[in-house]
Tab-separated table of C-alpha atoms in Angstrom:
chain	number	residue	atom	x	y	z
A	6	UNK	CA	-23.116	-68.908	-29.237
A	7	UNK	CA	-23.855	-70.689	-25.984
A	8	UNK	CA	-22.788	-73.445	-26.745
A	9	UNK	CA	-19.247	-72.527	-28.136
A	10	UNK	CA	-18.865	-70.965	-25.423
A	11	UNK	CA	-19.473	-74.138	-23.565
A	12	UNK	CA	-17.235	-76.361	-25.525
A	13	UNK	CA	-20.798	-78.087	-26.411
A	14	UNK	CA	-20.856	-76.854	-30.009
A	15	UNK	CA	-18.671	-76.780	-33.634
A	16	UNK	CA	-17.194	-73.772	-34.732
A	17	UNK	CA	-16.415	-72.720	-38.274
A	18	UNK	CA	-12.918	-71.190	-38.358
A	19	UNK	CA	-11.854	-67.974	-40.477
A	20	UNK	CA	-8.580	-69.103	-42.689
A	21	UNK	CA	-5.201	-67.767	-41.604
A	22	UNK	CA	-5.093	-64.865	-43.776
A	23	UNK	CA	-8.101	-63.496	-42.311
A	24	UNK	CA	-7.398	-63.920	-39.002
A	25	UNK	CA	-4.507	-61.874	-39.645
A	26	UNK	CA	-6.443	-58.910	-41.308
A	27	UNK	CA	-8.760	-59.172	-38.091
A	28	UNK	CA	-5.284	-58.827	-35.699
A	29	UNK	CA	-3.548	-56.363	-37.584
A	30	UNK	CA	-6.704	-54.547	-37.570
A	31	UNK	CA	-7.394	-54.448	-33.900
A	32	UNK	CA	-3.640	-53.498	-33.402
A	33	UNK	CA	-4.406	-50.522	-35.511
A	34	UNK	CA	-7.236	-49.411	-33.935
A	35	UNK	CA	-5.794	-49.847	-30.440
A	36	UNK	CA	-2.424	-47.515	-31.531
A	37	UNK	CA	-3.893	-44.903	-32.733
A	38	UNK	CA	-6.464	-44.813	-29.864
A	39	UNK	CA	-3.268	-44.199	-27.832
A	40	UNK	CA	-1.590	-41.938	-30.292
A	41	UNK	CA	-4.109	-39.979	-30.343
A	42	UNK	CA	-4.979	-39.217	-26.659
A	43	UNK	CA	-1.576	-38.989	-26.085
A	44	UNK	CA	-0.857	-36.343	-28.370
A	45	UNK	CA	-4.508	-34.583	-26.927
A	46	UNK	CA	-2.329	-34.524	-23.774
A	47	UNK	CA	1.028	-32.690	-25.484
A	48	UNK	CA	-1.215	-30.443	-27.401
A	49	UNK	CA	-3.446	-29.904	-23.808
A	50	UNK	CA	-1.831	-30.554	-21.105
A	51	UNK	CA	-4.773	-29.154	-19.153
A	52	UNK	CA	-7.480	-32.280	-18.180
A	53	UNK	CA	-9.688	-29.894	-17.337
A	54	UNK	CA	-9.581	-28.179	-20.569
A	55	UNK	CA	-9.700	-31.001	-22.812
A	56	UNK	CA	-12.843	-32.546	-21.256
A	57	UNK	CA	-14.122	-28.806	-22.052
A	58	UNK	CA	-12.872	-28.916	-25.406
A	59	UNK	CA	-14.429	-32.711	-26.075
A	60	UNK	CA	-18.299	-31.783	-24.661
A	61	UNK	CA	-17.963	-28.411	-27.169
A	62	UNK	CA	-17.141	-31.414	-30.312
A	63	UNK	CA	-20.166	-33.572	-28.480
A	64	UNK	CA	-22.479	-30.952	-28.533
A	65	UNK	CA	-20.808	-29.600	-32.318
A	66	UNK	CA	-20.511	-26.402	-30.870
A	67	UNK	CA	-17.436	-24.083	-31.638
A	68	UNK	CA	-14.019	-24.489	-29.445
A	69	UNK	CA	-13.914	-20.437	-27.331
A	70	UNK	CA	-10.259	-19.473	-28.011
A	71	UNK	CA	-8.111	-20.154	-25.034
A	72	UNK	CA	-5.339	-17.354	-24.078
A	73	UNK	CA	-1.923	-19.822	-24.202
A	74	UNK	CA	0.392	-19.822	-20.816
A	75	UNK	CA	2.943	-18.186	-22.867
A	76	UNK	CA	0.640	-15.368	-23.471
A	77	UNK	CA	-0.467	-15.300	-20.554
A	78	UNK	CA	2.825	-14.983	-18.548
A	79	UNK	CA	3.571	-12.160	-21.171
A	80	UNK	CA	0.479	-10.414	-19.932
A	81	UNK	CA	1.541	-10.671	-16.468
A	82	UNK	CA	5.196	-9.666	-17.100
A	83	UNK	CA	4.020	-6.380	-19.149
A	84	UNK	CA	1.645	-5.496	-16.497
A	85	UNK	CA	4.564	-5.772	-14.138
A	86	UNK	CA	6.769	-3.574	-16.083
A	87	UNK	CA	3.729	-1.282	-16.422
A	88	UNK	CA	3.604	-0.824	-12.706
A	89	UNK	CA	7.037	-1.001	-11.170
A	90	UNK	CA	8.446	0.881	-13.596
A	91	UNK	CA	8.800	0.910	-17.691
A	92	UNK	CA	11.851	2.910	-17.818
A	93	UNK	CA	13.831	1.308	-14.638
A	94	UNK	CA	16.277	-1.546	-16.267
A	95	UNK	CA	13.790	-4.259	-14.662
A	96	UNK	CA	10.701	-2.977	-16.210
A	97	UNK	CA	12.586	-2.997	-19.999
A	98	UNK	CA	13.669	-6.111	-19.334
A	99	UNK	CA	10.123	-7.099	-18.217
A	100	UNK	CA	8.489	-5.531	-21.836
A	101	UNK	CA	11.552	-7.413	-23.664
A	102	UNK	CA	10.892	-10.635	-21.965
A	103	UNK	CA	7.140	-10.190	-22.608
A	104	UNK	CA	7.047	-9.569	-26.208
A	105	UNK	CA	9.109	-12.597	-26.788
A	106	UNK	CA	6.760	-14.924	-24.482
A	107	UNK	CA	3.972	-13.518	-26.733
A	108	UNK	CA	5.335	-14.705	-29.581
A	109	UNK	CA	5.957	-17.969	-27.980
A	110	UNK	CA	2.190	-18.359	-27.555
A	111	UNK	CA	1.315	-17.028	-30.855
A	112	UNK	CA	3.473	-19.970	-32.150
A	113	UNK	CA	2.258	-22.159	-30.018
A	114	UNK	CA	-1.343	-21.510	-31.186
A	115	UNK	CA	-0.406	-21.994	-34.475
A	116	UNK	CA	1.077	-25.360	-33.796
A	117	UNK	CA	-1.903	-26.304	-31.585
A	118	UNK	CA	-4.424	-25.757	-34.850
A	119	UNK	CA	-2.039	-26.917	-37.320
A	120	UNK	CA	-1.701	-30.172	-35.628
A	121	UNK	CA	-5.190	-30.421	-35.071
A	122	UNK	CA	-6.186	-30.111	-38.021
A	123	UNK	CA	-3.464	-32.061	-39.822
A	124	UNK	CA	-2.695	-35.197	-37.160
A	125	UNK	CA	-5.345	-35.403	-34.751
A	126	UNK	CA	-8.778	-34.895	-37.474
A	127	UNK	CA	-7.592	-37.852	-39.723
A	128	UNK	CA	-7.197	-40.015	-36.684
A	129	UNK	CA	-10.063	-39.206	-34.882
A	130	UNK	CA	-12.089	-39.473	-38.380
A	131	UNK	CA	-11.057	-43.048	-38.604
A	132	UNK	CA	-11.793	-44.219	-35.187
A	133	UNK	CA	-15.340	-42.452	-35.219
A	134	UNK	CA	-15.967	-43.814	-39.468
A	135	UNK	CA	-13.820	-46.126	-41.045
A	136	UNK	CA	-13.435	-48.505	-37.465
A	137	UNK	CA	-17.208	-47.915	-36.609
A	138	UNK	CA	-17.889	-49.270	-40.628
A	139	UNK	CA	-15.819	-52.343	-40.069
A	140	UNK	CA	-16.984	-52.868	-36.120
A	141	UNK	CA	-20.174	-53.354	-37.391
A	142	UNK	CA	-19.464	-55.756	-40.859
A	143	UNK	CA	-17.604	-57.892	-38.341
A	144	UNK	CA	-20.484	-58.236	-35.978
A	145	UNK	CA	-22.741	-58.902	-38.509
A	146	UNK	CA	-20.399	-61.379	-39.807
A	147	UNK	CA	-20.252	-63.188	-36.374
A	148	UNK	CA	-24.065	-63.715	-36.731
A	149	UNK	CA	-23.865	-64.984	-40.200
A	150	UNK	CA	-21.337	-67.420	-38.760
A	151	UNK	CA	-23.436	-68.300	-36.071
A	152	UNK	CA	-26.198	-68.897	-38.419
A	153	UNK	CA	-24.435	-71.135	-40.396
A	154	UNK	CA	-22.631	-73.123	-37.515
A	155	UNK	CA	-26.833	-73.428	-36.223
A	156	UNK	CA	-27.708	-74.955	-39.749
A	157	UNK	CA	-24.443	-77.181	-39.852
A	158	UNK	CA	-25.981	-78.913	-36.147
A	159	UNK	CA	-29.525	-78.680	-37.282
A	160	UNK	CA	-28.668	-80.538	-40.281
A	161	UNK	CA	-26.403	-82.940	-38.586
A	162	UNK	CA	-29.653	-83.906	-35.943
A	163	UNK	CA	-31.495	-84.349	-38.818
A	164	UNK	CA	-29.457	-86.809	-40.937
A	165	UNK	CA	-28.711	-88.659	-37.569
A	166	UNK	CA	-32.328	-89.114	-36.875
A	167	UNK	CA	-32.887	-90.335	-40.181
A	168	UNK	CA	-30.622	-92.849	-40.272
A	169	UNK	CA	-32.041	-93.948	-36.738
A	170	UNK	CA	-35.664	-93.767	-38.219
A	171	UNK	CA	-34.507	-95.752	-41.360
A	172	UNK	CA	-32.970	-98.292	-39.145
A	173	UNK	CA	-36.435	-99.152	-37.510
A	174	UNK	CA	-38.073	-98.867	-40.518
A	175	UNK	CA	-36.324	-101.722	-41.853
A	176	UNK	CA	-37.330	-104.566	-39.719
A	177	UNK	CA	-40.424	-106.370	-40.591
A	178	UNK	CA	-43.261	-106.812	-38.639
A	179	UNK	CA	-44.875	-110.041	-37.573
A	180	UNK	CA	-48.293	-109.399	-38.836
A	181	UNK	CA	-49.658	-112.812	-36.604
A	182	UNK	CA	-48.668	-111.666	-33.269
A	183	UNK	CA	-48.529	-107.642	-33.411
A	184	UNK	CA	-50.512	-104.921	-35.318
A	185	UNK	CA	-48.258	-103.261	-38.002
A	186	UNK	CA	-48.848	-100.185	-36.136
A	187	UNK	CA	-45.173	-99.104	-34.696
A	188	UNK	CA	-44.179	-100.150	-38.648
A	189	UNK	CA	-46.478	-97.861	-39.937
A	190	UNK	CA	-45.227	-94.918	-37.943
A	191	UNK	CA	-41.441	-95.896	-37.804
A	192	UNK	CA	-42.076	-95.579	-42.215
A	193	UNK	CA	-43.913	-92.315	-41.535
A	194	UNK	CA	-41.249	-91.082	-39.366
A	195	UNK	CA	-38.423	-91.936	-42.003
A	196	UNK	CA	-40.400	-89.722	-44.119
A	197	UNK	CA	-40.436	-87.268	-41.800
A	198	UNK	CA	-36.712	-87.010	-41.420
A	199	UNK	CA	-35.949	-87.225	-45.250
A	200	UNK	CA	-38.218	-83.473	-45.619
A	201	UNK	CA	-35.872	-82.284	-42.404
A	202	UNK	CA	-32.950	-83.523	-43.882
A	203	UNK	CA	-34.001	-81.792	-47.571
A	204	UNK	CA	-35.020	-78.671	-45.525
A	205	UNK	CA	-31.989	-78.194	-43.237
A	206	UNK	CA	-29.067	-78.851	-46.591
A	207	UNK	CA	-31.380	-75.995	-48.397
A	208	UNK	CA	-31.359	-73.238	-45.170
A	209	UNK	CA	-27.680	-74.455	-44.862
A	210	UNK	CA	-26.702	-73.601	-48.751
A	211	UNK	CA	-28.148	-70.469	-48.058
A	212	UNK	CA	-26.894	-69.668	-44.987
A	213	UNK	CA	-23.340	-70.684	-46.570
A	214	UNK	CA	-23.912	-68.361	-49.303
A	215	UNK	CA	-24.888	-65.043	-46.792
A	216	UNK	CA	-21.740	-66.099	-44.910
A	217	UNK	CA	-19.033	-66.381	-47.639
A	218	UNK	CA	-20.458	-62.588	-49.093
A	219	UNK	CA	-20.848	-61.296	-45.813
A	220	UNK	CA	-16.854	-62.625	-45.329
A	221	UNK	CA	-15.782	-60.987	-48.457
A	222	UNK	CA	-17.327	-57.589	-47.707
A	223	UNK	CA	-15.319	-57.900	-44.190
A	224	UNK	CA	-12.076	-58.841	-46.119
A	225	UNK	CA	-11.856	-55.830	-48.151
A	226	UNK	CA	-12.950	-53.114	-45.111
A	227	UNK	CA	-9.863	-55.190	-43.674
A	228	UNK	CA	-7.512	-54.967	-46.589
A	229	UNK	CA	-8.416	-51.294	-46.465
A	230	UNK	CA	-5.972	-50.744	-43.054
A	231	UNK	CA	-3.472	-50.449	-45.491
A	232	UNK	CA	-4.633	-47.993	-47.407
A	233	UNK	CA	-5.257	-46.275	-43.142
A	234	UNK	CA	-1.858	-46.451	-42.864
A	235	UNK	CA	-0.603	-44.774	-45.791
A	236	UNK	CA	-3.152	-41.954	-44.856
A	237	UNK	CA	-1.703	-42.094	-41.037
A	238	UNK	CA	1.858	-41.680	-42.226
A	239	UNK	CA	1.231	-38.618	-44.497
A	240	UNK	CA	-0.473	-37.340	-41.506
A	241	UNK	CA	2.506	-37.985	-39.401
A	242	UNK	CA	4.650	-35.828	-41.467
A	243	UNK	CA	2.766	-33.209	-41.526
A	244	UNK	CA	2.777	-33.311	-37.958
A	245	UNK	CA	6.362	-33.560	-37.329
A	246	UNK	CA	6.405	-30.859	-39.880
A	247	UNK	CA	4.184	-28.304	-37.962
A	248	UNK	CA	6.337	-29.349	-34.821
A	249	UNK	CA	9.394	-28.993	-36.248
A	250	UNK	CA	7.849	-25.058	-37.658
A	251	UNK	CA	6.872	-24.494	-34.111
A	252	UNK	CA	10.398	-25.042	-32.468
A	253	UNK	CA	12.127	-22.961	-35.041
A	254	UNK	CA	9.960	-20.222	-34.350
A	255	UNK	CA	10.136	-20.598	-30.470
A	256	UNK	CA	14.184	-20.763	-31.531
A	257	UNK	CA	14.469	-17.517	-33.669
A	258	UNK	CA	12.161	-15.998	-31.013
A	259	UNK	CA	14.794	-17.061	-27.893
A	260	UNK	CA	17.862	-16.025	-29.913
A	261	UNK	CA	16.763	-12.489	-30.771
A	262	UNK	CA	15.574	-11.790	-27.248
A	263	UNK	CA	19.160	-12.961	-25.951
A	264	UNK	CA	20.914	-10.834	-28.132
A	265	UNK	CA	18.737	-7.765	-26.762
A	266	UNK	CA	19.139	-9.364	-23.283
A	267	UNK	CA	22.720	-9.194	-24.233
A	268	UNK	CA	22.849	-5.924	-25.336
A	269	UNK	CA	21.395	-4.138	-22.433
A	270	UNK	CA	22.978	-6.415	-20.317
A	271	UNK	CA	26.117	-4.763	-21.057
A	272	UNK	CA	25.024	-1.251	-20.469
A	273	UNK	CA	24.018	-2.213	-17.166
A	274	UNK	CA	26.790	-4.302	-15.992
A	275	UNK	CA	29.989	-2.613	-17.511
A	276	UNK	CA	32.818	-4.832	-17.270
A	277	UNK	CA	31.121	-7.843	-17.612
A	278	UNK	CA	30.449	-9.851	-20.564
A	279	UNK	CA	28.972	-8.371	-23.007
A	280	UNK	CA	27.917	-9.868	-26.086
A	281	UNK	CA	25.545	-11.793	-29.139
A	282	UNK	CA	24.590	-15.537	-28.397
A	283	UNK	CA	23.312	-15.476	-32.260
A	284	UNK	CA	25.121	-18.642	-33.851
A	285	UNK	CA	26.971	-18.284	-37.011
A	286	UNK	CA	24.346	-20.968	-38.716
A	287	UNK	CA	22.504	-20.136	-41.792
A	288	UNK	CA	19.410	-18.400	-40.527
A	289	UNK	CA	16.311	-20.690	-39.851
A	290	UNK	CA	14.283	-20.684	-43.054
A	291	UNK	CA	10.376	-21.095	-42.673
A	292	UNK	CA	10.347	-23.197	-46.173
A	293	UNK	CA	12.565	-25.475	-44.809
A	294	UNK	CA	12.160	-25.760	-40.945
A	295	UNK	CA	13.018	-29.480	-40.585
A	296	UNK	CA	17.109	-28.615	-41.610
A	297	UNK	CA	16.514	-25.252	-39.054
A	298	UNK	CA	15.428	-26.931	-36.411
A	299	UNK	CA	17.490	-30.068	-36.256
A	300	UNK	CA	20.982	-28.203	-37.218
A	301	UNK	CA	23.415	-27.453	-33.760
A	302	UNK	CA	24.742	-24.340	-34.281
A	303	UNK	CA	27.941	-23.863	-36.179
A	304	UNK	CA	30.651	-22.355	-34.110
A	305	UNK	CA	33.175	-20.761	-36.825
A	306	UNK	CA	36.982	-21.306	-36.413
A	307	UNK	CA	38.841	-19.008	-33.859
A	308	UNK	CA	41.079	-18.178	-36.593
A	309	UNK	CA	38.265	-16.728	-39.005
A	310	UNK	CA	36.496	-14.862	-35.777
A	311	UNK	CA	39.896	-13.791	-34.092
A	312	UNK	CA	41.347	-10.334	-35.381
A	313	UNK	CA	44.306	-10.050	-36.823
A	314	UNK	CA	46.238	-8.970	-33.652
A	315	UNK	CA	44.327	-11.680	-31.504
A	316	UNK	CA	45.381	-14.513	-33.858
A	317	UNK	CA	48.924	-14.365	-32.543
A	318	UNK	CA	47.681	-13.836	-28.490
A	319	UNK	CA	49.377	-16.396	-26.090
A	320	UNK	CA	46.688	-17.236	-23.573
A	321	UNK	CA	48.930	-18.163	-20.912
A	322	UNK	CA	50.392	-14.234	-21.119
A	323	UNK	CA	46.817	-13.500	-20.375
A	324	UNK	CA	45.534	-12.238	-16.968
A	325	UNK	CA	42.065	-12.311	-15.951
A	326	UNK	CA	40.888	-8.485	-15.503
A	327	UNK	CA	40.302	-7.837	-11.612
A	328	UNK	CA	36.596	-7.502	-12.103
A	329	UNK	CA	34.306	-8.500	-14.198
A	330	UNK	CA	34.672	-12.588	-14.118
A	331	UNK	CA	32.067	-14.397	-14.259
A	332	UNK	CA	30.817	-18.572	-13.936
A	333	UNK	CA	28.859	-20.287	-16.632
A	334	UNK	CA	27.641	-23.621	-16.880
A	335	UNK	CA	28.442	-25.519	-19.774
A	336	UNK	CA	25.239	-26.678	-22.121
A	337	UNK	CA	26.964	-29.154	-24.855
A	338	UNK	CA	30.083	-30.570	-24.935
A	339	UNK	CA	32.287	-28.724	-27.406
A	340	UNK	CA	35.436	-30.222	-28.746
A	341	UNK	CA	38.540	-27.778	-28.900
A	342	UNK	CA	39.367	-27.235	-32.864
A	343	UNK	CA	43.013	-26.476	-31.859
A	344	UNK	CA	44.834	-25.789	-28.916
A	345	UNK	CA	44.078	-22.147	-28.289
A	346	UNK	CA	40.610	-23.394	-27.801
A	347	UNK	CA	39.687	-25.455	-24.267
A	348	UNK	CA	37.683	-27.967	-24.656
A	349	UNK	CA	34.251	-28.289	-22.668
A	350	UNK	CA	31.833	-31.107	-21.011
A	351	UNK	CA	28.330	-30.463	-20.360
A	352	UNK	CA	27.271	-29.176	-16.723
A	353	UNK	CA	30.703	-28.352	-15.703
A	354	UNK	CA	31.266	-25.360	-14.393
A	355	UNK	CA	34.096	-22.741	-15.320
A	356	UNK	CA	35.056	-19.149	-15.488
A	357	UNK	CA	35.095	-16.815	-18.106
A	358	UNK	CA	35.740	-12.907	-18.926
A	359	UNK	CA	36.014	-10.987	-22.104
A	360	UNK	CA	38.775	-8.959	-23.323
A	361	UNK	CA	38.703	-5.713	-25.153
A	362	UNK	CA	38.366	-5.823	-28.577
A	363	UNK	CA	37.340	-10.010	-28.337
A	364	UNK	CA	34.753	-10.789	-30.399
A	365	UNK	CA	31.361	-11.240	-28.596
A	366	UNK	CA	30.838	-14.493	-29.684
A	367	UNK	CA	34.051	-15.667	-27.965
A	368	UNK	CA	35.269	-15.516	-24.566
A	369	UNK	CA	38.012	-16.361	-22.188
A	370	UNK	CA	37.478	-19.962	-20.206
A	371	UNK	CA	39.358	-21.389	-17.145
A	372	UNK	CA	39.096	-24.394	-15.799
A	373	UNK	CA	41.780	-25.002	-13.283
A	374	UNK	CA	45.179	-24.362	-14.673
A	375	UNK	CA	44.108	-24.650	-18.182
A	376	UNK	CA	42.816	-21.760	-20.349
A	377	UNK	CA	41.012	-20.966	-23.811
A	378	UNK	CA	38.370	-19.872	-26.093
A	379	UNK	CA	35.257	-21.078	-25.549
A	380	UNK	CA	32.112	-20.225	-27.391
A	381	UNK	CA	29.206	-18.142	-25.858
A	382	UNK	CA	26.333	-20.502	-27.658
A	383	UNK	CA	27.605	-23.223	-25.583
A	384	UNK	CA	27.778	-21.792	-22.457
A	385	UNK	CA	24.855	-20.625	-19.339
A	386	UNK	CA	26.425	-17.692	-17.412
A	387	UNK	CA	25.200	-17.307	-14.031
A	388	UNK	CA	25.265	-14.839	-11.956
């Protein structure tokens, strides 16, 4: 090993094919070493927690439940409401807001085992079995190698020194003015050689024969990435799948707390908007929360919404009511099905009021001299 690493020494190369199982294989490895301390870090954002959470796995002791920050801000908000007030519009607001930020840490509990179990186990499973398996047939592979490349330059001395020893053996001696001593020893030594050179071809046939089975045990541990990578994607649907649950829940969770929001809103403000931010969408279905979560919500036509007497309204007859006005920022960009609806870019700012008998998931928009119906799901009203 020196020695090749010195320059001073042969080495016996791997073929291409297995130099590319040993490259794909440390790619692999690498990857999901990354994927899967990056996704420790979405999951846990907390360092101090997940170095908590890794000695309880060294020591195989069981993970104490952790309260989530969504549960814990609910905590804080109901304990608020309990003290300032539960029947004052701020403390019902407070128990509203709290319930729903429970069940935003309820689902994100669920999501935080689910993907645990279903993304992070497999991974961590082959890092700490399959990669440890194969770490080691490589290493002992290297040795065999080295073993071999050691016979291969034992051999080599041998047969070199032979041919030296052979060389002197075959002059003849002149018996009248030396002793045939140095002939005697160079034929000896010849003989010598030959047993080294018999001895070193048999530890090299064996050596050979260790290193080609010790290469084909590596080659299919190798050839199994594959099969990893099959496993990995399965395991990557089922965590986009869990993910995809989670923000459907946290979705359903958010709309039916601003509807409530909505609803009290407008007992407390009269005047004011007042009104549902619930899309017209199918509702989110838990067997299929990939199409939930990834659908925009469907704003219906203004003709199928409006009523019949609104369906003939000219907007620029309109006046805004003296009170009751309000800005909103815009979220998406809508585009304007026809022209009694205005047409909206995201962030801008405009303002908007409600008229009687309007339906709530509509209202009035301005935008400098140009008026229309804009949708509420779109839109961020301020205060």
């Amino acid at each position: 090993f020196t020695e090749e690493k010195f320059g001073q020494a042969e080495k016996t190369e791997l073929d291409a094919h297995f130099e590319n199982l040993l490259a794909r294989a440390d790619s692999t490895k690498n990857w999901t070493e990354k994927i899967l301390r990056q996704t420790e870090v979405l999951l846990q954002p907390n360092p101090s927690a997940r170095v908590e959470e890794f000695l309880y796995e060294k020591l195989d002791r069981k993970v104490p439940s952790r309260v989530t920050n969504g549960e814990l801000l609910a905590q804080y908000m109901a304990d608020a409401a309990s003290e300032l007030g539960p029947t004052t519009p701020y403390g019902k607001t407070l128990i509203k807001v709290a319930e729903a930020e429970k069940q935003l840490g309820a689902a994100e509990r669920d999501f935080i085992h689910t993907a645990s179990i279903s993304f992070l186990t497999p991974l961590r499973n082959f890092l700490e079995g399959d990669w440890k398996t194969i770490s080691k047939e490589r290493r002992l592979l290297q040795n065999r190698r080295l073993d071999l490349d050691a016979c291969k330059a034992r051999l080599k001395k041998a047969k070199a020194a032979e041919a030296k020893a052979t060389c002197e053996g075959d002059t003849v001696p002149d018996f009248q003015e030396t002793r045939p001593r140095n002939y005697i020893l160079s034929a000896s030594a010849s003989a010598l050689w030959n047993d080294e050179v018999d001895k070193a071809e048999q530890e090299l046939r064996v050596a050979q024969t260790e290193f080609d089975r010790q290469a084909e045990v590596t080659r299919l541990l190798l050839e199994g990435i594959s099969s990893t990578h099959v496993n990995h994607l399965r395991c990557l649907h089922e965590f986009v799948k869990s993910q995809t649950t989670y923000y459907a829940q946290c979705y359903r969770h958010m709309l039916d707390l601003q509807k409530q929001l909505g609803s009290s809103q407008g007992a407390i403000f009269p005047g004011t908007f007042v009104g549902t931010t619930e899309p017209a969408s199918p509702p989110l279905s838990s067997t299929s929360p990939t199409t939930a979560a990834a659908t925009m919500p469907v704003v219906p036509s203004v003709a199928s919404l409006a009523p019949p007497g609104e369906a003939s309204l000219c907007l620029e007859e309109v006046a805004p009511p003296a009170s009751g006005t309000r800005k909103a920022r815009v979220l998406y960009d809508y585009e304007a099905a026809d022209s009694s609806e205005l047409a909206l870019l995201a962030d801008e700012l405009i303002t908007v009021y409600s008229l009687p008998g309007m339906d709530p998931d509509w209202l009035i928009g301005e935008r400098g001299n140009k008026k229309g119906k804009v949708p509420v799901t779109y839109l961020e009203l301020l205060s």
